[in-house]
PDB file of C-alpha atoms and ligand atoms in Angstrom:
ATOM      1  CA  MET A 184       0.178   0.143  -0.063  1.00 68.00           C
ATOM      2  CA  ASN A 185       1.448   3.436  -1.045  1.00 75.00           C
ATOM      3  CA  GLU A 186       1.287   6.110   1.302  1.00 90.00           C
ATOM      4  CA  LEU A 187      -1.471   9.093   0.788  1.00 94.00           C
ATOM      5  CA  PRO A 188       0.975  11.563  -0.054  1.00 93.00           C
ATOM      6  CA  THR A 189       2.446   9.402  -2.934  1.00 94.00           C
ATOM      7  CA  LEU A 190      -1.111   8.926  -4.205  1.00 96.00           C
ATOM      8  CA  ILE A 191      -1.773  12.677  -3.933  1.00 96.00           C
ATOM      9  CA  TRP A 192       1.278  13.509  -5.857  1.00 96.00           C
ATOM     10  CA  PHE A 193       0.596  11.302  -8.662  1.00 97.00           C
ATOM     11  CA  PHE A 194      -2.938  12.398  -8.937  1.00 98.00           C
ATOM     12  CA  LEU A 195      -2.143  16.128  -8.220  1.00 97.00           C
ATOM     13  CA  PRO A 196      -2.054  16.722 -12.242  1.00 98.00           C
ATOM     14  CA  ALA A 197      -5.613  15.244 -12.665  1.00 98.00           C
ATOM     15  CA  GLY A 198      -6.816  17.674  -9.860  1.00 98.00           C
ATOM     16  CA  ILE A 199      -5.441  20.837 -11.500  1.00 98.00           C
ATOM     17  CA  ALA A 200      -6.823  19.554 -14.838  1.00 98.00           C
ATOM     18  CA  ASN A 201     -10.155  19.471 -13.428  1.00 97.00           C
ATOM     19  CA  MET A 202     -10.037  23.119 -11.851  1.00 96.00           C
ATOM     20  CA  ALA A 203      -8.465  24.391 -15.251  1.00 97.00           C
ATOM     21  CA  PRO A 204     -11.874  24.867 -17.052  1.00 97.00           C
ATOM     22  CA  VAL A 205     -12.847  27.060 -14.303  1.00 95.00           C
ATOM     23  CA  LEU A 206     -10.096  28.947 -14.372  1.00 95.00           C
ATOM     24  CA  VAL A 207      -9.972  29.768 -18.144  1.00 96.00           C
ATOM     25  CA  ALA A 208     -13.688  29.995 -18.338  1.00 94.00           C
ATOM     26  CA  ARG A 209     -13.625  33.777 -19.256  1.00 93.00           C
ATOM     27  CA  LEU A 210     -11.066  32.947 -22.219  1.00 95.00           C
ATOM     28  CA  PRO A 211     -12.881  33.757 -25.695  1.00 96.00           C
ATOM     29  CA  VAL A 212     -11.178  30.715 -27.473  1.00 97.00           C
ATOM     30  CA  LEU A 213     -12.690  27.395 -28.064  1.00 97.00           C
ATOM     31  CA  ASN A 214     -15.709  28.406 -26.267  1.00 97.00           C
ATOM     32  CA  ARG A 215     -18.037  26.032 -28.083  1.00 98.00           C
ATOM     33  CA  PRO A 216     -19.978  23.433 -26.326  1.00 98.00           C
ATOM     34  CA  ILE A 217     -18.622  19.680 -27.090  1.00 98.00           C
ATOM     35  CA  ASP A 218     -22.414  18.541 -27.823  1.00 98.00           C
ATOM     36  CA  ALA A 219     -22.702  21.497 -30.344  1.00 98.00           C
ATOM     37  CA  GLY A 220     -26.041  22.123 -28.687  1.00 98.00           C
ATOM     38  CA  ARG A 221     -27.445  18.889 -29.825  1.00 98.00           C
ATOM     39  CA  LYS A 222     -30.215  16.974 -27.945  1.00 97.00           C
ATOM     40  CA  PHE A 223     -30.756  13.411 -27.100  1.00 96.00           C
ATOM     41  CA  ARG A 224     -34.360  12.383 -26.713  1.00 95.00           C
ATOM     42  CA  GLY A 225     -35.367  16.097 -26.479  1.00 95.00           C
ATOM     43  CA  ARG A 226     -32.923  16.700 -23.647  1.00 97.00           C
ATOM     44  CA  ALA A 227     -29.346  18.315 -24.042  1.00 98.00           C
ATOM     45  CA  ILE A 228     -26.461  15.549 -24.480  1.00 98.00           C
ATOM     46  CA  LEU A 229     -24.066  17.415 -22.197  1.00 98.00           C
ATOM     47  CA  GLY A 230     -25.296  20.992 -22.050  1.00 98.00           C
ATOM     48  CA  PRO A 231     -23.645  24.262 -22.596  1.00 97.00           C
ATOM     49  CA  HIS A 232     -21.033  23.782 -19.487  1.00 97.00           C
ATOM     50  CA  LYS A 233     -19.002  21.259 -21.331  1.00 98.00           C
ATOM     51  CA  THR A 234     -16.890  23.242 -23.717  1.00 98.00           C
ATOM     52  CA  TRP A 235     -13.808  22.168 -25.890  1.00 98.00           C
ATOM     53  CA  ARG A 236     -12.037  25.366 -23.854  1.00 98.00           C
ATOM     54  CA  GLY A 237     -12.222  23.391 -20.942  1.00 98.00           C
ATOM     55  CA  LEU A 238     -11.259  20.020 -22.234  1.00 98.00           C
ATOM     56  CA  VAL A 239      -8.186  21.151 -24.305  1.00 98.00           C
ATOM     57  CA  PHE A 240      -6.767  23.547 -21.260  1.00 98.00           C
ATOM     58  CA  GLY A 241      -7.497  20.633 -18.648  1.00 98.00           C
ATOM     59  CA  VAL A 242      -5.448  18.052 -20.877  1.00 98.00           C
ATOM     60  CA  ALA A 243      -2.852  20.648 -21.274  1.00 98.00           C
ATOM     61  CA  ALA A 244      -2.501  21.411 -17.665  1.00 98.00           C
ATOM     62  CA  ALA A 245      -2.229  17.902 -16.526  1.00 98.00           C
ATOM     63  CA  CYS A 246       0.418  17.538 -19.178  1.00 98.00           C
ATOM     64  CA  ILE A 247       2.224  20.736 -18.225  1.00 98.00           C
ATOM     65  CA  LEU A 248       1.923  19.422 -14.291  1.00 98.00           C
ATOM     66  CA  VAL A 249       3.432  15.932 -15.007  1.00 98.00           C
ATOM     67  CA  TYR A 250       6.284  17.772 -16.959  1.00 98.00           C
ATOM     68  CA  PHE A 251       6.918  19.765 -13.853  1.00 96.00           C
ATOM     69  CA  GLN A 252       6.949  16.792 -11.514  1.00 96.00           C
ATOM     70  CA  MET A 253       9.675  15.263 -13.858  1.00 96.00           C
ATOM     71  CA  LEU A 254      11.660  18.181 -13.248  1.00 95.00           C
ATOM     72  CA  CYS A 255      10.939  17.854  -9.342  1.00 94.00           C
ATOM     73  CA  TYR A 256      12.017  14.026  -9.707  1.00 94.00           C
ATOM     74  CA  PRO A 257      12.709  12.532  -7.173  1.00 88.00           C
ATOM     75  CA  ARG A 258      10.681  14.446  -5.179  1.00 71.00           C
ATOM     76  CA  PRO A 259      12.138  14.842  -1.370  1.00 62.00           C
ATOM     77  CA  ASN A 260      11.263  11.646   0.314  1.00 71.00           C
ATOM     78  CA  GLY A 261      11.683   9.664  -3.036  1.00 77.00           C
ATOM     79  CA  GLN A 262       8.859   7.542  -3.192  1.00 89.00           C
ATOM     80  CA  THR A 263       6.681   7.790  -6.320  1.00 93.00           C
ATOM     81  CA  LEU A 264       4.299   5.906  -8.196  1.00 94.00           C
ATOM     82  CA  VAL A 265       6.420   6.013 -11.316  1.00 95.00           C
ATOM     83  CA  ASN A 266       9.660   6.943 -12.460  1.00 95.00           C
ATOM     84  CA  TYR A 267       9.072  10.484 -13.983  1.00 96.00           C
ATOM     85  CA  GLU A 268      12.200  10.133 -15.859  1.00 93.00           C
ATOM     86  CA  SER A 269      11.317   6.943 -17.806  1.00 95.00           C
ATOM     87  CA  VAL A 270       7.560   7.048 -18.015  1.00 97.00           C
ATOM     88  CA  ASN A 271       6.437   8.883 -21.190  1.00 98.00           C
ATOM     89  CA  ILE A 272       5.239  12.391 -19.723  1.00 97.00           C
ATOM     90  CA  LEU A 273       3.125  13.207 -22.426  1.00 98.00           C
ATOM     91  CA  TRP A 274       1.269  10.098 -22.215  1.00 98.00           C
ATOM     92  CA  LEU A 275       0.642  10.174 -18.426  1.00 98.00           C
ATOM     93  CA  GLY A 276      -0.325  13.704 -18.599  1.00 98.00           C
ATOM     94  CA  PHE A 277      -2.629  12.870 -21.466  1.00 98.00           C
ATOM     95  CA  LEU A 278      -4.135  10.097 -19.534  1.00 98.00           C
ATOM     96  CA  LEU A 279      -4.679  11.977 -16.364  1.00 98.00           C
ATOM     97  CA  GLY A 280      -6.239  14.927 -17.927  1.00 98.00           C
ATOM     98  CA  LEU A 281      -8.540  13.104 -20.104  1.00 98.00           C
ATOM     99  CA  GLY A 282      -9.378  10.791 -17.396  1.00 98.00           C
ATOM    100  CA  ALA A 283     -10.393  13.902 -15.138  1.00 98.00           C
ATOM    101  CA  LEU A 284     -12.167  15.732 -18.132  1.00 98.00           C
ATOM    102  CA  GLY A 285     -13.794  12.700 -19.472  1.00 98.00           C
ATOM    103  CA  GLY A 286     -14.849  11.702 -16.172  1.00 98.00           C
ATOM    104  CA  ASP A 287     -16.640  15.263 -15.938  1.00 98.00           C
ATOM    105  CA  ILE A 288     -17.916  14.788 -19.242  1.00 98.00           C
ATOM    106  CA  LEU A 289     -19.650  11.546 -18.800  1.00 98.00           C
ATOM    107  CA  LYS A 290     -21.143  12.535 -15.452  1.00 98.00           C
ATOM    108  CA  SER A 291     -22.783  15.544 -17.213  1.00 98.00           C
ATOM    109  CA  PHE A 292     -24.221  13.154 -19.906  1.00 98.00           C
ATOM    110  CA  PHE A 293     -26.006  11.092 -17.231  1.00 98.00           C
ATOM    111  CA  LYS A 294     -26.929  14.227 -15.396  1.00 98.00           C
ATOM    112  CA  ARG A 295     -28.768  15.379 -18.389  1.00 98.00           C
ATOM    113  CA  ARG A 296     -30.591  11.904 -18.901  1.00 98.00           C
ATOM    114  CA  LEU A 297     -31.835  12.454 -15.142  1.00 98.00           C
ATOM    115  CA  ASN A 298     -32.715  15.791 -16.030  1.00 97.00           C
ATOM    116  CA  ILE A 299     -30.549  17.856 -13.780  1.00 98.00           C
ATOM    117  CA  PRO A 300     -30.139  21.053 -15.483  1.00 97.00           C
ATOM    118  CA  SER A 301     -26.470  22.103 -16.101  1.00 97.00           C
ATOM    119  CA  GLY A 302     -24.550  23.626 -12.952  1.00 95.00           C
ATOM    120  CA  ARG A 303     -27.139  22.319 -10.501  1.00 96.00           C
ATOM    121  CA  PRO A 304     -25.223  19.756  -7.646  1.00 95.00           C
ATOM    122  CA  TRP A 305     -25.395  15.994  -8.134  1.00 97.00           C
ATOM    123  CA  VAL A 306     -23.546  14.492  -5.305  1.00 96.00           C
ATOM    124  CA  PRO A 307     -21.360  12.657  -5.089  1.00 97.00           C
ATOM    125  CA  PHE A 308     -20.598  12.290  -8.524  1.00 98.00           C
ATOM    126  CA  ASP A 309     -19.787  15.901  -9.335  1.00 97.00           C
ATOM    127  CA  GLN A 310     -16.976  15.324  -6.569  1.00 97.00           C
ATOM    128  CA  ILE A 311     -15.596  12.031  -7.794  1.00 98.00           C
ATOM    129  CA  ASP A 312     -16.121  12.035 -11.764  1.00 98.00           C
ATOM    130  CA  TRP A 313     -12.859  13.480 -12.447  1.00 98.00           C
ATOM    131  CA  ILE A 314     -10.941  11.241  -9.828  1.00 98.00           C
ATOM    132  CA  LEU A 315     -12.523   8.047 -10.931  1.00 98.00           C
ATOM    133  CA  GLY A 316     -11.647   8.837 -14.546  1.00 98.00           C
ATOM    134  CA  ALA A 317      -8.035   9.703 -13.854  1.00 98.00           C
ATOM    135  CA  ALA A 318      -7.883   6.582 -11.621  1.00 98.00           C
ATOM    136  CA  ILE A 319      -9.168   4.578 -14.407  1.00 97.00           C
ATOM    137  CA  LEU A 320      -6.927   5.923 -17.198  1.00 98.00           C
ATOM    138  CA  SER A 321      -3.995   5.912 -15.313  1.00 98.00           C
ATOM    139  CA  GLN A 322      -4.084   2.379 -15.006  1.00 97.00           C
ATOM    140  CA  PHE A 323      -2.204   2.050 -18.482  1.00 98.00           C
ATOM    141  CA  VAL A 324       0.710   3.341 -16.752  1.00 97.00           C
ATOM    142  CA  VAL A 325       0.499   2.375 -13.009  1.00 96.00           C
ATOM    143  CA  ARG A 326      -0.976  -0.685 -11.368  1.00 95.00           C
ATOM    144  CA  LEU A 327      -3.010   0.324  -8.283  1.00 96.00           C
ATOM    145  CA  SER A 328      -4.588  -1.833  -5.522  1.00 95.00           C
ATOM    146  CA  LEU A 329      -8.230  -1.455  -5.122  1.00 95.00           C
ATOM    147  CA  GLY A 330      -7.653  -0.235  -1.636  1.00 95.00           C
ATOM    148  CA  GLU A 331      -5.262   2.593  -3.168  1.00 96.00           C
ATOM    149  CA  LEU A 332      -8.003   3.533  -5.649  1.00 96.00           C
ATOM    150  CA  LEU A 333     -10.503   3.878  -3.342  1.00 96.00           C
ATOM    151  CA  THR A 334      -8.135   5.831  -1.025  1.00 97.00           C
ATOM    152  CA  ALA A 335      -7.682   8.133  -3.788  1.00 97.00           C
ATOM    153  CA  VAL A 336     -11.573   8.589  -4.399  1.00 97.00           C
ATOM    154  CA  ILE A 337     -12.511   8.972  -0.989  1.00 97.00           C
ATOM    155  CA  PHE A 338      -9.775  11.573  -0.460  1.00 97.00           C
ATOM    156  CA  PHE A 339     -10.056  13.660  -3.542  1.00 97.00           C
ATOM    157  CA  GLY A 340     -13.908  13.450  -3.222  1.00 96.00           C
ATOM    158  CA  LEU A 341     -13.858  15.272   0.178  1.00 96.00           C
ATOM    159  CA  LEU A 342     -11.544  17.707  -0.880  1.00 95.00           C
ATOM    160  CA  HIS A 343     -13.388  18.917  -3.831  1.00 92.00           C
ATOM    161  CA  PRO A 344     -16.033  20.730  -1.811  1.00 90.00           C
ATOM    162  CA  ILE A 345     -13.538  22.376   0.183  1.00 92.00           C
ATOM    163  CA  VAL A 346     -11.619  23.625  -2.781  1.00 90.00           C
ATOM    164  CA  ASN A 347     -14.649  24.585  -4.487  1.00 88.00           C
ATOM    165  CA  LEU A 348     -15.724  26.788  -1.390  1.00 91.00           C
ATOM    166  CA  VAL A 349     -12.364  28.683  -1.729  1.00 91.00           C
ATOM    167  CA  GLY A 350     -12.744  29.387  -5.534  1.00 90.00           C
ATOM    168  CA  TYR A 351     -16.459  30.501  -4.440  1.00 90.00           C
ATOM    169  CA  PHE A 352     -15.184  32.935  -1.863  1.00 92.00           C
ATOM    170  CA  ILE A 353     -12.152  34.286  -4.110  1.00 91.00           C
ATOM    171  CA  GLY A 354     -14.702  34.910  -6.818  1.00 88.00           C
ATOM    172  CA  LEU A 355     -13.717  32.176  -9.027  1.00 86.00           C
ATOM    173  CA  LYS A 356     -16.521  30.089  -9.224  1.00 83.00           C
ATOM    174  CA  PRO A 357     -20.210  31.240  -9.427  1.00 80.00           C
ATOM    175  CA  ASN A 358     -21.870  28.681  -7.078  1.00 78.00           C
ATOM    176  CA  LYS A 359     -20.585  27.021  -3.924  1.00 77.00           C
ATOM    177  CA  PHE A 360     -20.430  23.290  -5.442  1.00 73.00           C
TER     178      PHE A 360
HETATM  179  N1  CTP B 618     -16.275  23.809 -18.191  1.00 55.94           N
HETATM  180  C1  CTP B 618     -15.843  23.964 -19.447  1.00 55.94           C
HETATM  181  N2  CTP B 618     -15.617  22.969 -20.103  1.00 55.94           N
HETATM  182  C2  CTP B 618     -15.645  21.448 -19.672  1.00 55.94           C
HETATM  183  C3  CTP B 618     -15.858  21.567 -18.145  1.00 55.94           C
HETATM  184  C4  CTP B 618     -15.918  22.607 -17.485  1.00 55.94           C
HETATM  185  O1  CTP B 618     -15.912  25.182 -19.955  1.00 55.94           O
HETATM  186  N3  CTP B 618     -15.635  20.663 -20.371  1.00 55.94           N
HETATM  187  C5  CTP B 618     -16.417  25.267 -17.478  1.00 55.94           C
HETATM  188  C6  CTP B 618     -17.659  25.995 -17.538  1.00 55.94           C
HETATM  189  O2  CTP B 618     -17.425  27.240 -17.603  1.00 55.94           O
HETATM  190  C7  CTP B 618     -18.562  25.185 -16.249  1.00 55.94           C
HETATM  191  C8  CTP B 618     -17.403  25.250 -15.106  1.00 55.94           C
HETATM  192  O3  CTP B 618     -16.053  24.958 -15.717  1.00 55.94           O
HETATM  193  O4  CTP B 618     -19.492  26.218 -15.772  1.00 55.94           O
HETATM  194  C9  CTP B 618     -17.573  24.113 -13.994  1.00 55.94           C
HETATM  195  O5  CTP B 618     -17.640  23.056 -14.346  1.00 55.94           O
HETATM  196  P1  CTP B 618     -18.451  21.888 -13.766  1.00 55.94           P
HETATM  197  O6  CTP B 618     -18.759  22.206 -12.507  1.00 55.94           O
HETATM  198  O7  CTP B 618     -17.742  20.374 -14.088  1.00 55.94           O
HETATM  199  O8  CTP B 618     -19.731  22.124 -14.598  1.00 55.94           O
HETATM  200  P2  CTP B 618     -21.249  22.493 -14.198  1.00 55.94           P
HETATM  201  O9  CTP B 618     -21.453  23.766 -14.345  1.00 55.94           O
HETATM  202  O10 CTP B 618     -21.542  21.788 -12.847  1.00 55.94           O
HETATM  203  O11 CTP B 618     -22.028  21.523 -15.428  1.00 55.94           O
HETATM  204  P3  CTP B 618     -22.865  20.205 -15.279  1.00 55.94           P
HETATM  205  O12 CTP B 618     -24.237  20.337 -14.653  1.00 55.94           O
HETATM  206  O13 CTP B 618     -23.059  19.618 -16.619  1.00 55.94           O
HETATM  207  O14 CTP B 618     -21.700  19.340 -14.565  1.00 55.94           O
HETATM  208 MG1   MG B 619     -20.277  21.262 -11.301  1.00 55.94          MG
END
């Protein structure tokens, strides 16, 4: 069993990827909904809040973070889940970023099927969608035990509302969830 700090370090790029869309939400580039406004059985496929901008900047943010982790390698206590000098940095960044953003997009698909409007909360899936996606896709690069996967999902799932609240109070997020 790897220690919690080791798991946190590994999934940090996914966490940043998940925040990136909010940080660049006002940028006037790639501001197009992924579903192009199309509907499925009368309801939005994903809704207007899932944009190409969020997806592209999220995956890019994860790649940059993994690159940064390579520069930090070996981090002070030396224990990491991967050797950042031998792993394919772009591939790992892509998997963590696409996992995070893809999980979020898939969750929105199910929210719309359940008729939950864009931006309304859906606990606990709003909290864990990204870490679940990142945990699954990262299995192409690392092997984590079920216990480690659950630890990561629960830890980041609980951390998510705290980060969101901070974002809300410093004016980055329009709502508290
Ligand atoms: N965002 C984006 N593109 C994405 C994901 C997120 O542009 N692929 C931006 C949108 O501005 C969105 C904000 O990040 O409003 C917050 O994202 P999130 O909480 O995941 O979306 P919700 O507003 O909750 O929408 P949904 O109900 O579909 O989950
Ligand atoms: Mg949300």
